[in-house]
XYZ file of C-alpha atoms in Angstrom:
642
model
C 0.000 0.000 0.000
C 1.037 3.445 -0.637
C 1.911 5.657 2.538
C -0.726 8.501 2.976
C 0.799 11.718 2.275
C 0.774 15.088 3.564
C -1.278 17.081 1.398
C -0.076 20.568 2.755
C 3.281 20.209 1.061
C 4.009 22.225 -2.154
C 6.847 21.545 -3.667
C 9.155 24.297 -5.359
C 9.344 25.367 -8.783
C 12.572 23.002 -8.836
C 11.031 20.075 -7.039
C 11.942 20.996 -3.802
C 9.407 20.466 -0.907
C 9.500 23.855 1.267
C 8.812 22.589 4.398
C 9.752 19.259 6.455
C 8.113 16.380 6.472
C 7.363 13.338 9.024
C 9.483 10.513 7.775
C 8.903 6.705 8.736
C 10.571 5.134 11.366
C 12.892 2.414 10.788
C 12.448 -1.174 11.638
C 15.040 -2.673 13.915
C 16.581 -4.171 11.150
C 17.031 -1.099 9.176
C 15.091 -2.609 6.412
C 12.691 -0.003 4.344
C 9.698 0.583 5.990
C 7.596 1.690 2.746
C 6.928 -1.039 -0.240
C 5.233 0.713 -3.060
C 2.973 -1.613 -4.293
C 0.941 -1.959 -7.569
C -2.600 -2.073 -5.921
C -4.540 0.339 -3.675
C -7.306 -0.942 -1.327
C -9.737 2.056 -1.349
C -9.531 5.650 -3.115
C -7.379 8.346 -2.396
C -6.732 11.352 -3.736
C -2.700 11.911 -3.316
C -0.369 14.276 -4.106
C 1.716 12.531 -6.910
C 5.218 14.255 -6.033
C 4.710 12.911 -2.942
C 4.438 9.570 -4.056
C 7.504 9.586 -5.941
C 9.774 11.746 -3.839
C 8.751 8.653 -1.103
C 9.759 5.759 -3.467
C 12.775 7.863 -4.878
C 13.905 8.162 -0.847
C 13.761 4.589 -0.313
C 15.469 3.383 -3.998
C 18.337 6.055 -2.972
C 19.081 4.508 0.471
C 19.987 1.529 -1.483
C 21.063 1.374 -5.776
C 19.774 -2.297 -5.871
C 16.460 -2.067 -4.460
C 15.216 -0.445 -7.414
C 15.491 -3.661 -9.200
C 12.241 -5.023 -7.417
C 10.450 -3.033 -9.933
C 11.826 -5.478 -12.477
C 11.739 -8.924 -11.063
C 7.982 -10.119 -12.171
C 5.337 -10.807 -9.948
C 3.802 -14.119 -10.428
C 0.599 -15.199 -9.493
C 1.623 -16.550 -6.343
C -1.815 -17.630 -5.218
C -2.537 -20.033 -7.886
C 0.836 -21.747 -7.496
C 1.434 -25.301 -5.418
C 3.225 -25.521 -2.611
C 6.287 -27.194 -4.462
C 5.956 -24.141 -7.060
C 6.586 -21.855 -4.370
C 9.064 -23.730 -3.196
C 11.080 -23.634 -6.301
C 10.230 -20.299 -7.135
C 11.785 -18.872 -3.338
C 14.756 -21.222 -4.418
C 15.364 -19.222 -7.708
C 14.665 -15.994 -5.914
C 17.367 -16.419 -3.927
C 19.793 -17.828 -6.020
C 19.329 -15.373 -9.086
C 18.267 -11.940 -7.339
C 19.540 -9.257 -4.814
C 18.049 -10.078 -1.325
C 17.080 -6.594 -0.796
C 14.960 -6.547 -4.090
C 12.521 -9.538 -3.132
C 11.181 -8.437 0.109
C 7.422 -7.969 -1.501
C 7.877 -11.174 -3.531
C 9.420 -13.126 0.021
C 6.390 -12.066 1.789
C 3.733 -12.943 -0.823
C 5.439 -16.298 -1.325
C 5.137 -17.060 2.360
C 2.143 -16.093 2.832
C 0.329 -18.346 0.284
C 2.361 -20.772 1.142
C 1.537 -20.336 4.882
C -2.170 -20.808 4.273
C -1.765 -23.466 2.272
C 0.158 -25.805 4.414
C -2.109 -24.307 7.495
C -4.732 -25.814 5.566
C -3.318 -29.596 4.520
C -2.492 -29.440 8.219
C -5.452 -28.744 9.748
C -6.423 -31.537 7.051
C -4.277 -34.436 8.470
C -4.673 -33.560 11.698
C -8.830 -33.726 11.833
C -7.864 -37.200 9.908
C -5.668 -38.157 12.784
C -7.930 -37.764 15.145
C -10.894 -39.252 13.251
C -8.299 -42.405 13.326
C -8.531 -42.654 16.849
C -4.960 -40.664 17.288
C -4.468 -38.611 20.382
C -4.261 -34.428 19.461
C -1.479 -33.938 21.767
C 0.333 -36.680 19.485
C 0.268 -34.965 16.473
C 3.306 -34.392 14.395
C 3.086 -33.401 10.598
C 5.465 -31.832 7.805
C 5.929 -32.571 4.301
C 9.227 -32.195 2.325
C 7.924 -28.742 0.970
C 7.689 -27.403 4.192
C 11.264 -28.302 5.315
C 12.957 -27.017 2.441
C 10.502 -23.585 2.549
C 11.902 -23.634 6.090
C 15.478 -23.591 5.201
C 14.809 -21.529 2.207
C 13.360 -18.875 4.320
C 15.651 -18.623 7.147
C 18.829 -18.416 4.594
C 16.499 -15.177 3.275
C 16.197 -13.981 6.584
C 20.451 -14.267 6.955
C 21.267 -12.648 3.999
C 18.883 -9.775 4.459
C 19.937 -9.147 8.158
C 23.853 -9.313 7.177
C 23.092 -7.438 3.988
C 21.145 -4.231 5.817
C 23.534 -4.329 8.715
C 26.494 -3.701 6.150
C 24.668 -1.204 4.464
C 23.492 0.930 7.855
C 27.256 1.332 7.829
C 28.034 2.438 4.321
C 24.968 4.494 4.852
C 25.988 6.604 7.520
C 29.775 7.493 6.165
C 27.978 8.671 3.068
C 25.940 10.469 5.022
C 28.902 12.245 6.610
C 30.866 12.828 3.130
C 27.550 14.715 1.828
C 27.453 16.763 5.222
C 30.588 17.405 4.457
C 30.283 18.650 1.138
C 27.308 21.089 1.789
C 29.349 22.363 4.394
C 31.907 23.257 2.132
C 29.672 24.440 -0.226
C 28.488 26.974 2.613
C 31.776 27.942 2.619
C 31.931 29.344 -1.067
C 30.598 32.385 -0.282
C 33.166 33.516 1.698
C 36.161 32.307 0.341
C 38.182 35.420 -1.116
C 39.720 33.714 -4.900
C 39.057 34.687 -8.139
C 35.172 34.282 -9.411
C 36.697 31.413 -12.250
C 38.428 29.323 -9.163
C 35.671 29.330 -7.528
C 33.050 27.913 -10.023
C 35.200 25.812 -10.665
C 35.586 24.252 -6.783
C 31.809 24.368 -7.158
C 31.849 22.105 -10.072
C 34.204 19.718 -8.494
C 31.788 19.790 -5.349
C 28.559 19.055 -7.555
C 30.774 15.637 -8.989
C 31.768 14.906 -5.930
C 28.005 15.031 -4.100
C 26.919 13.190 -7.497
C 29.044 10.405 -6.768
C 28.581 10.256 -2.851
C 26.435 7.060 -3.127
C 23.538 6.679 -1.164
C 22.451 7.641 2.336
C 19.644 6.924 4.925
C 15.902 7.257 3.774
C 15.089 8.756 6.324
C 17.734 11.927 5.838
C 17.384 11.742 2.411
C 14.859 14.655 1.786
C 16.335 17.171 4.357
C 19.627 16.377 2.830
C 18.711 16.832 -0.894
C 16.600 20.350 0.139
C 19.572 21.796 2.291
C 21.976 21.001 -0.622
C 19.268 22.666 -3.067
C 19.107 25.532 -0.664
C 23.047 26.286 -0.645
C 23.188 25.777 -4.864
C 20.549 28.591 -4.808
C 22.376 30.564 -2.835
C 25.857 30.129 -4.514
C 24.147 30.896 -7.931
C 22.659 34.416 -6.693
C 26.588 35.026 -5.270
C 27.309 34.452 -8.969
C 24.885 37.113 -9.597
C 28.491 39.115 -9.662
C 29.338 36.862 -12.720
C 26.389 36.154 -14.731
C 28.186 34.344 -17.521
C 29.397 31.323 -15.300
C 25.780 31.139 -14.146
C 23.611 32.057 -17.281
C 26.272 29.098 -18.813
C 24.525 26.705 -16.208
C 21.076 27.965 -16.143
C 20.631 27.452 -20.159
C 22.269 23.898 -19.577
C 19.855 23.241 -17.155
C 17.013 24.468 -18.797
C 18.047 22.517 -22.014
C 18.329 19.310 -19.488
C 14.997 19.483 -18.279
C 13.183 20.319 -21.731
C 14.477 17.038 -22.338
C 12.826 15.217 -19.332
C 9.741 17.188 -19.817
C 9.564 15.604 -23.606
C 10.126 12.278 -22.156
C 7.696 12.472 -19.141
C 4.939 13.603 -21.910
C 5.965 10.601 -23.932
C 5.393 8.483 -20.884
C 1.236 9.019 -21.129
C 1.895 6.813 -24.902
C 3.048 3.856 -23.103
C 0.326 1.329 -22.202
C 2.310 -0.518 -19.377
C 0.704 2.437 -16.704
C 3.270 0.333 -14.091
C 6.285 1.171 -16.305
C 5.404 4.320 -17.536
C 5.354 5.165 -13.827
C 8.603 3.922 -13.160
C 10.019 5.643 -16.015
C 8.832 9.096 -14.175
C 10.322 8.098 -11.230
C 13.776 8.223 -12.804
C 13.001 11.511 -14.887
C 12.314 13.245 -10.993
C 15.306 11.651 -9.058
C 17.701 13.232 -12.569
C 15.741 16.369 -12.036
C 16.383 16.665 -8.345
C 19.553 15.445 -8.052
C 21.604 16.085 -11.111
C 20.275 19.171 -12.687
C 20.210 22.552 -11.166
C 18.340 25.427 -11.313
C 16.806 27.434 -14.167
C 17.207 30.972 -14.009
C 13.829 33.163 -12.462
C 12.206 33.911 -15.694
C 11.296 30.098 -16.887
C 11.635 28.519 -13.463
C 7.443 28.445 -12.997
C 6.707 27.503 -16.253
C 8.961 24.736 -16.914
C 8.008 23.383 -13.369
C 4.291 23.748 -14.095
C 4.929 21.776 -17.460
C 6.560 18.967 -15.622
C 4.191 18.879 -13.177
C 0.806 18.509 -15.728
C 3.153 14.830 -17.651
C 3.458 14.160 -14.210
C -0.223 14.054 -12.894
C -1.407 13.170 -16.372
C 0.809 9.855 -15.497
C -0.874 9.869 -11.927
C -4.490 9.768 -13.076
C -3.796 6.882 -15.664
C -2.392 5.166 -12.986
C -5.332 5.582 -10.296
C -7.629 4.721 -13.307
C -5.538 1.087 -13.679
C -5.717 0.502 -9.932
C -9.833 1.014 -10.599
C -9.895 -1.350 -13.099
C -7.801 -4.213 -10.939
C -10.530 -3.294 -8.288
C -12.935 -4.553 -10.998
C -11.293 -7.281 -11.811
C -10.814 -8.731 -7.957
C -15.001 -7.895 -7.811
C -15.406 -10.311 -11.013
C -12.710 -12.747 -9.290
C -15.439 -12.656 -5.787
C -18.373 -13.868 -7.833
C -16.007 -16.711 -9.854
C -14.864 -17.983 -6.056
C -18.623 -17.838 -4.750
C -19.667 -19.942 -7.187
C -16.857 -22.112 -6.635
C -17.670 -22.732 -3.841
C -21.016 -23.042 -3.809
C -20.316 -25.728 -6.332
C -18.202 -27.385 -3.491
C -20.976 -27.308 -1.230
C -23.342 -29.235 -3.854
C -21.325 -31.829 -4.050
C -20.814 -32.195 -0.354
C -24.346 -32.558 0.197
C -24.781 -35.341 -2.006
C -22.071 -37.668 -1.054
C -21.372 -40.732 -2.514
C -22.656 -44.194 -1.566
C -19.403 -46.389 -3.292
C -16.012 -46.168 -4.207
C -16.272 -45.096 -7.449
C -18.885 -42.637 -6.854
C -16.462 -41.072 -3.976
C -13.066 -41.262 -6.357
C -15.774 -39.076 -9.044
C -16.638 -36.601 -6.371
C -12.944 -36.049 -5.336
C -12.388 -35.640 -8.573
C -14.361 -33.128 -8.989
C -13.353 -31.204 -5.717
C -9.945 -31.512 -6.763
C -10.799 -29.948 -10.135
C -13.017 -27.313 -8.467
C -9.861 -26.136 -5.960
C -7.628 -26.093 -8.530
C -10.159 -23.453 -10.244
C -10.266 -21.786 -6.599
C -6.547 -20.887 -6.992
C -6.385 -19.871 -10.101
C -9.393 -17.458 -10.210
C -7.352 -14.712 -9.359
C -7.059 -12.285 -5.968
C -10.310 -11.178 -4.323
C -10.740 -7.163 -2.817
C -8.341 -7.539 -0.123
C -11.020 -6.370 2.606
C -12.874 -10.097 1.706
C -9.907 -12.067 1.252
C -9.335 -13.925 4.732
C -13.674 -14.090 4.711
C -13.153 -16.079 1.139
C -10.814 -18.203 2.076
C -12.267 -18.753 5.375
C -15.561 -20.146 3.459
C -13.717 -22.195 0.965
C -11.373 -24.175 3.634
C -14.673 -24.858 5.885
C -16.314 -26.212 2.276
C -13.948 -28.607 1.373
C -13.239 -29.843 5.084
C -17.080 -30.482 5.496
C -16.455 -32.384 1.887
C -13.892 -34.042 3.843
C -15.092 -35.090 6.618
C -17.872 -36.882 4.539
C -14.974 -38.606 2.649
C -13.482 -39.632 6.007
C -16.331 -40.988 7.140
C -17.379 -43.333 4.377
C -13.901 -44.851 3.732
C -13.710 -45.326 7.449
C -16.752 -47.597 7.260
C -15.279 -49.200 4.124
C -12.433 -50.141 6.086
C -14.497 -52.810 7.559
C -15.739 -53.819 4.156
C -11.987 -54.329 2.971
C -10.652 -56.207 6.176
C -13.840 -59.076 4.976
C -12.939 -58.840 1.575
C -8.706 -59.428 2.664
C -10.344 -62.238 4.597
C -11.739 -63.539 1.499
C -8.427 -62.815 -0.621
C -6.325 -64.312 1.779
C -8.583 -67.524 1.917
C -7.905 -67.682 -2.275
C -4.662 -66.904 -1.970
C -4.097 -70.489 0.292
C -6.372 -72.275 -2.309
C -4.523 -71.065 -5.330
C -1.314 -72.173 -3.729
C -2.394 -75.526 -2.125
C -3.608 -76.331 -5.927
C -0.624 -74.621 -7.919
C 1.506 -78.006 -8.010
C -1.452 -79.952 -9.072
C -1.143 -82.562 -12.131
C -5.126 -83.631 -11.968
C -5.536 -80.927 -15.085
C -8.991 -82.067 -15.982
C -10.245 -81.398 -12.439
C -8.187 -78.749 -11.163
C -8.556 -76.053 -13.820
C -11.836 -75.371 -13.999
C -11.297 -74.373 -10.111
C -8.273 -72.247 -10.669
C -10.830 -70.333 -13.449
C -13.361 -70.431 -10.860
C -11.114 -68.573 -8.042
C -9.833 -66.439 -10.674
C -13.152 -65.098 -11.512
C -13.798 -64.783 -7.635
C -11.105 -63.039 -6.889
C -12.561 -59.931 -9.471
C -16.062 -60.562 -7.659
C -14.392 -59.481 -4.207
C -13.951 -56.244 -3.609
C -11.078 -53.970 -2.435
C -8.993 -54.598 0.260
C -6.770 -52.319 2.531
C -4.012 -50.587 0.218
C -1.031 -51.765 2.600
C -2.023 -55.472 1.631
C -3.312 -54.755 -1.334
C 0.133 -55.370 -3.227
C 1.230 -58.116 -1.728
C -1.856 -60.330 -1.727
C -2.483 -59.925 -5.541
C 1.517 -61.058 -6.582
C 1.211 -63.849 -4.156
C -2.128 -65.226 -5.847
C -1.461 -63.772 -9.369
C 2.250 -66.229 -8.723
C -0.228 -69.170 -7.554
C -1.893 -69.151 -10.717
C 1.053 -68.298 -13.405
C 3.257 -70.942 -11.692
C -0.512 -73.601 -12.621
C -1.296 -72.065 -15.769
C 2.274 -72.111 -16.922
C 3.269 -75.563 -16.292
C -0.598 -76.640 -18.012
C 0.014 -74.477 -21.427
C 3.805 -76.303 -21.279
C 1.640 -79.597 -20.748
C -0.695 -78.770 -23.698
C 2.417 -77.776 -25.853
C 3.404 -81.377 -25.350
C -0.388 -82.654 -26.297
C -0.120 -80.386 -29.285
C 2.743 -82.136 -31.112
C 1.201 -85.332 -30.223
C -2.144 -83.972 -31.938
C -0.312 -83.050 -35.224
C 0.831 -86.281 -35.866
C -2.489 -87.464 -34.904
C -3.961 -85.064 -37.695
C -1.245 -86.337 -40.233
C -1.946 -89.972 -39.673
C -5.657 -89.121 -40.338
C -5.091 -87.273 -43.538
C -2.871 -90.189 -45.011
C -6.095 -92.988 -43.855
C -8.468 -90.668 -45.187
C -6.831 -90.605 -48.476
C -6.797 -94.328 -48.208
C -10.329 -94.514 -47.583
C -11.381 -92.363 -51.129
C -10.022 -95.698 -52.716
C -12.255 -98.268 -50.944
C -13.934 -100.161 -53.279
C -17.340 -102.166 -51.595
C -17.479 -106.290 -51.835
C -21.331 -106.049 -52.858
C -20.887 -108.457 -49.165
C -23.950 -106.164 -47.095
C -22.463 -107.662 -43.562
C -19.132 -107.581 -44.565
C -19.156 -104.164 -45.871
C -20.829 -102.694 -42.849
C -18.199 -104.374 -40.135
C -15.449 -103.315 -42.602
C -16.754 -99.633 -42.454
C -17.344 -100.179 -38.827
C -13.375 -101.224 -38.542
C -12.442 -97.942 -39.966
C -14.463 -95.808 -37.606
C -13.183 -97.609 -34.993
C -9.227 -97.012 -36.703
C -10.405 -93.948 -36.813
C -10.935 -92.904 -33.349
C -7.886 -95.279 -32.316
C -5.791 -92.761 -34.037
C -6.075 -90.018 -31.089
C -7.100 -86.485 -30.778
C -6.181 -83.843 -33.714
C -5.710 -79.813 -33.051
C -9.028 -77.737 -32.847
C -7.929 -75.956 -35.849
C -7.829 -78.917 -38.229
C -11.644 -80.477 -36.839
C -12.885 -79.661 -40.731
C -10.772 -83.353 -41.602
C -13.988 -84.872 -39.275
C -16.533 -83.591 -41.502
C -14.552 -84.832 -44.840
C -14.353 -88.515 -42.917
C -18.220 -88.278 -42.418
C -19.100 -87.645 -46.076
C -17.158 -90.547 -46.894
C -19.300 -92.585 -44.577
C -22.450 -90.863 -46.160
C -21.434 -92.170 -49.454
C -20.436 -95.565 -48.653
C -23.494 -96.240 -46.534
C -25.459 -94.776 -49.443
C -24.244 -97.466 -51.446
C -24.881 -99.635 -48.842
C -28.300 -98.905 -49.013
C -27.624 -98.674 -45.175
C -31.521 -97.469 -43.060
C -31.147 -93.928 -42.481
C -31.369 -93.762 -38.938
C -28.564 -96.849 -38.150
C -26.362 -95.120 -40.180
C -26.771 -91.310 -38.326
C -26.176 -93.916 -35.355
C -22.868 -95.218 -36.120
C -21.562 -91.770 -36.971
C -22.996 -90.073 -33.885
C -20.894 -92.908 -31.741
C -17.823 -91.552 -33.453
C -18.706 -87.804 -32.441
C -19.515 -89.003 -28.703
C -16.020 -90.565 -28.220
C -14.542 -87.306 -29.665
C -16.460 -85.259 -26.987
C -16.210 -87.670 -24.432
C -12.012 -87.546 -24.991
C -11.893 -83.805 -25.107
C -10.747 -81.955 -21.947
C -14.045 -80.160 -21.799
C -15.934 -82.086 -19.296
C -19.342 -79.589 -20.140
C -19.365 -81.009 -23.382
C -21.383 -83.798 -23.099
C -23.051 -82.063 -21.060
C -23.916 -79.403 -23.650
C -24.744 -82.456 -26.330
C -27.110 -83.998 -23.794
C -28.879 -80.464 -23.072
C -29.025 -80.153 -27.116
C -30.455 -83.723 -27.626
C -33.076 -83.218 -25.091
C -33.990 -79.391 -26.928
C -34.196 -81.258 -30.418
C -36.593 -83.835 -28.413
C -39.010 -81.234 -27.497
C -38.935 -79.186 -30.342
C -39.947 -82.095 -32.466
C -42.144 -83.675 -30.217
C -44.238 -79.907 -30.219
C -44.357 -80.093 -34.488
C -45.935 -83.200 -34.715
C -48.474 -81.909 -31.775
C -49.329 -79.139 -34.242
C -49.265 -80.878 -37.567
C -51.846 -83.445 -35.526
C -54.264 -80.296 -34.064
C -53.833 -78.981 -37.854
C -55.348 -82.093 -39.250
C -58.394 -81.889 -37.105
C -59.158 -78.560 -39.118
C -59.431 -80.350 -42.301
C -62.635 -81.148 -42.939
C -61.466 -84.146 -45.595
C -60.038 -87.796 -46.177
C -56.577 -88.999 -46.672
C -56.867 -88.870 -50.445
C -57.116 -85.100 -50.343
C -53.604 -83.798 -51.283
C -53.312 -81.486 -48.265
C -53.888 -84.276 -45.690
C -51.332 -86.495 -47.554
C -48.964 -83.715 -47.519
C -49.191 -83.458 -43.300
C -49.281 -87.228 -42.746
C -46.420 -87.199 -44.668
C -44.941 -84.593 -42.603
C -45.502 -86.018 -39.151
C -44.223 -89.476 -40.102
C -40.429 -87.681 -41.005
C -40.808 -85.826 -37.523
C -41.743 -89.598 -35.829
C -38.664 -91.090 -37.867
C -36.423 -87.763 -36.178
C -37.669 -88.264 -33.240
C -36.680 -91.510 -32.937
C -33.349 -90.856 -34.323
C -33.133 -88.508 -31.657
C -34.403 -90.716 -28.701
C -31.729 -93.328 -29.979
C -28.880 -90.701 -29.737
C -30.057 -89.629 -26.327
C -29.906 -92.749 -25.204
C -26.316 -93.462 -26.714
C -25.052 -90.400 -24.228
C -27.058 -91.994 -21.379
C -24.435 -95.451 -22.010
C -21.531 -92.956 -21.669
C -22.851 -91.806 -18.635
C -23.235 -95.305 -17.051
């Protein structure tokens, strides 16, 4: 904030004020007590030469403060904790300590509230844990090294100001010094010429007498001001030497007038300001005075660029008002939004991970909608930390419930976990995997299970399983090469079989055919890929019982016995199953046609010569044949089964 000013001052037609002034105290660690910052709280109509002879007071006490007007201000309050952090880290590395006081202090003061709150956080948490409050202990790695960070600030600063108190005061001296000798012009009896020129080499020496306290710097600057007036009207005896130095002067600050008008061009109000700050401390302190007859006006001049630089900047810090207004109504809603969601909590896990989600995304917004009018700020924040605590607490108190859930479903884990590796060495394949599926697809029924465990118990079971799985697919590599010679043999006999040639012997022929089916199956299982060679072997039984003229039905028969021992060899145990389940489907299905094709006939008002009647006998008779065929296949499975 800017330091109220006393309005009854009037500065000179050089600059000068013409009357003292209460200067600020300074802090016991002679660090500046006035930071001119770039936003105002409320209104106020201030003298603008006041403004900048303060800031020009406290840049002179020390060349590198200045530089803070340089170093950018981030936005502090939408940064992490670790952003800070890193940011105070560079600071301090890459800057002059007395140039990031302003920055130092916004840094830790964001990053104060934000740890306050993740602390206040953990610690409700604690205690909602069953932990004892007087046994609470909580830091994060951020905080430590923000500690460290900031006390190595603190160090520098204090060493750095104590040095400079000292350098300070002996320049103090040297420019007491030099206005007394400048006092002492007057009266010194030399020639006019050796005089002006001891005056010049007392002007280059006060120009290069560094700087001095803030709080002398005024009174110094006017009583040196004060003794240059008076040495020029003593050179009223020689008016060349002084007209010489009036017309440079006047030429000087034409020049700085040009440039403060230019100033009102530049849109950075912030920098333009700056800029004018310079153009006064080079009018004050290196030029001096005009003679009588331009003195007002060129003053006057200087002083409308200067106030025309004033207003623009009063109108910016309106506008930034605006803008922390529009910020207020973006963080209400924020957290009004909060509040929603807290009353509406979640009933599951996933719902709950959604809703954090969501609050996460929600504070995240929070920090990054910008400052808030500084009179509301600790109300604001006050409203959004009690928000997302209540959210909190509601989280707390659901997964502390589900705690109990998970130490059941570790029970049940745990109780897999022992089955899977009591089973892992097994060799019984055709019995034990269809329970190692089965606890596999258990284990994705249960639910979670408490985080600490949650690790371990899933790489003991998931080892269980690999170590069963692994040594059966090694087992069923072995099969494999066993089935492709199985499938070769097969080709090679069913090539043999295209050139079987019947006896016209009925009997004969049908045990003969019979022998190959039963060669047939003797020849083992073949790869599920290469199953087509079973229906090429079938139409070669089609064709040669064709021939034989072979009943319909005894035929499907002795084919269906060679599917049955196919299924019945597989490793599927539910096939057969399946078949039965299928046979017993076809069963009914046919059984309910020839139910309808008998209602249908009792429709048809005719004999058995009428076409249509011929036509549905006809048709129930093939069903009664296929359901026979059926009921003898049924009954084939049943003899498997016994």
């Amino acid at each position: 904030m800017l330091e109220e000013k006393n309005d009854n001052l009037q500065p000179d037609a050089d600059g000068n004020e013409q009357s003292n002034i209460e200067t600020p105290q300074e802090s016991s660690e002679k660090i500046p007590a006035v930071e001119v910052e770039n936003e105002v709280e409320e209104e106020q109509e201030e003298d603008p030469q006041n403004e900048i002879d303060e800031s020009n007071a406290e840049d002179a006490e020390d060349e590198g403060h200045k530089d803070r007007h340089e170093i950018p201000m981030l936005d502090y309050h939408a940064m992490s904790m670790e952003a800070l952090v890193e940011e105070m880290e560079r600071l301090l590395k890459k800057e002059k300590v007395q140039a990031i006081k302003r920055h130092v202090d916004q840094i830790k003061s964001e990053f104060d509230l934000k740890f306050q709150e993740l602390l206040e956080q953990k610690k409700e948490d604690f205690i909602n844990e069953g932990g004892n409050e007087i046994d609470f202990v909580y830091s994060t790695t951020a905080k430590k090294k923000f500690n460290e960070l900031y006390g190595e600030y603190k160090e520098k600063r204090n060493q750095y100001y104590k040095n400079l108190e000292n350098r300070l005061n002996a320049n103090l001296e040297n420019r007491l010094e030099i206005i007394e000798e400048l006092k002492g012009l007057i009266n010194v009896e030399e020639n006019i010429n050796d005089t002006y020129k001891h005056f010049k080499e007392l002007q280059e020496r006060w120009r290069n007498a560094g700087p001095i306290p803030r709080v002398s710097y005024n009174d110094v600057w006017r009583t040196y001001h004060h003794h240059v007036e008076i040495f020029y009207d003593f050179l009223d005896l020689n008016r060349d030497l002084r007209d010489l130095d009036f017309k440079h002067n006047l030429e000087e600050k034409e020049k700085i007038i040009s440039q403060a008008e230019a100033l009102a061009e530049i849109g950075d109000v912030n920098k333009a300001f700056r800029e004018l700050q310079l153009l006064h401390k080079i009018w004050k302190e290196d030029l001096g005075p005009v003679d009588r007859e331009h003195r007002d006006e060129i003053w006057n001049r200087f002083s409308a660029a200067t106030r025309v630089i004033h207003q623009k900047r009063q109108e910016y810090f309106k506008n930034q008002d605006a803008i922390h207004e529009a910020n207020l109504v973006v963080k209400e809603e924020i957290i009004k939004k909060i509040d929603a969601v807290t009353k509406q909590p979640a009933n599951s896990h996933s719902g709950w991970q959604k809703q954090i989600k969501e609050v996460e995304a929600l504070r995240e917004d929070f920090f990054n909608a910008g400052r808030v009018p500084y009179k509301v700020n600790e109300q604001t924040w006050a409203a959004f930390k009690e928000t997302v605590r209540k959210f909190n607490r509601n989280k707390n108190s659901f997964y502390k419930n589900l705690k109990k859930d998970q130490q059941q479903n570790l029970d049940k884990k745990m109780e897999l976990v022992k089955l899977a590796q009591s089973l892992k060495d097994s060799e019984d394949w055709e019995e034990t995997t269809p329970i190692m599926k089965k606890i596999q697809a258990d284990w994705k029924k249960i639910g979670h299970v408490p985080r600490k465990y949650s690790d371990k118990i899933w790489n003991e079971f998931k080892a269980a399983c690999n170590f069963y799985f692994d040594r059966l697919h090694a087992k069923k590599n072995e099969h494999f090469k066993d089935e492709m010679e199985a499938f070769e043999q097969k080709k090679a006999f069913l090539d043999e079989l295209k050139t079987y040639e019947l006896s016209g012997d009925k009997e004969k022929d049908l045990e003969q055919i019979k022998g190959f089916i039963a060669d047939w199956k003797a020849i083992g299982r073949i790869p599920h890929s290469k199953k087509s060679i079973e229906g090429k072997f079938n139409k070669i039984l089609d064709a040669l019982f064709k021939k034989l003229d072979l009943d319909k039905q005894k035929a499907e028969l002795i084919k269906y016995g060679n599917k049955l021992d196919q299924l019945a060899n597989a490793d599927n145990n539910t096939l057969i199953n399946n078949e039965r389940i299928f046979i017993r489907r076809k069963i009914d299905e046919v059984k309910s046609e020839i139910r309808q094709l008998e209602n249908n006939l009792q429709f048809i008002n005719a004999d058995e010569s009428n076409p249509i009647v011929k036509e549905v006998l006809k048709n129930i008779e093939k069903h009664r044949e296929d359901l026979n065929l059926w009921k003898a296949k049924l009954k084939k499975i049943k003899n498997i089964d016994q």
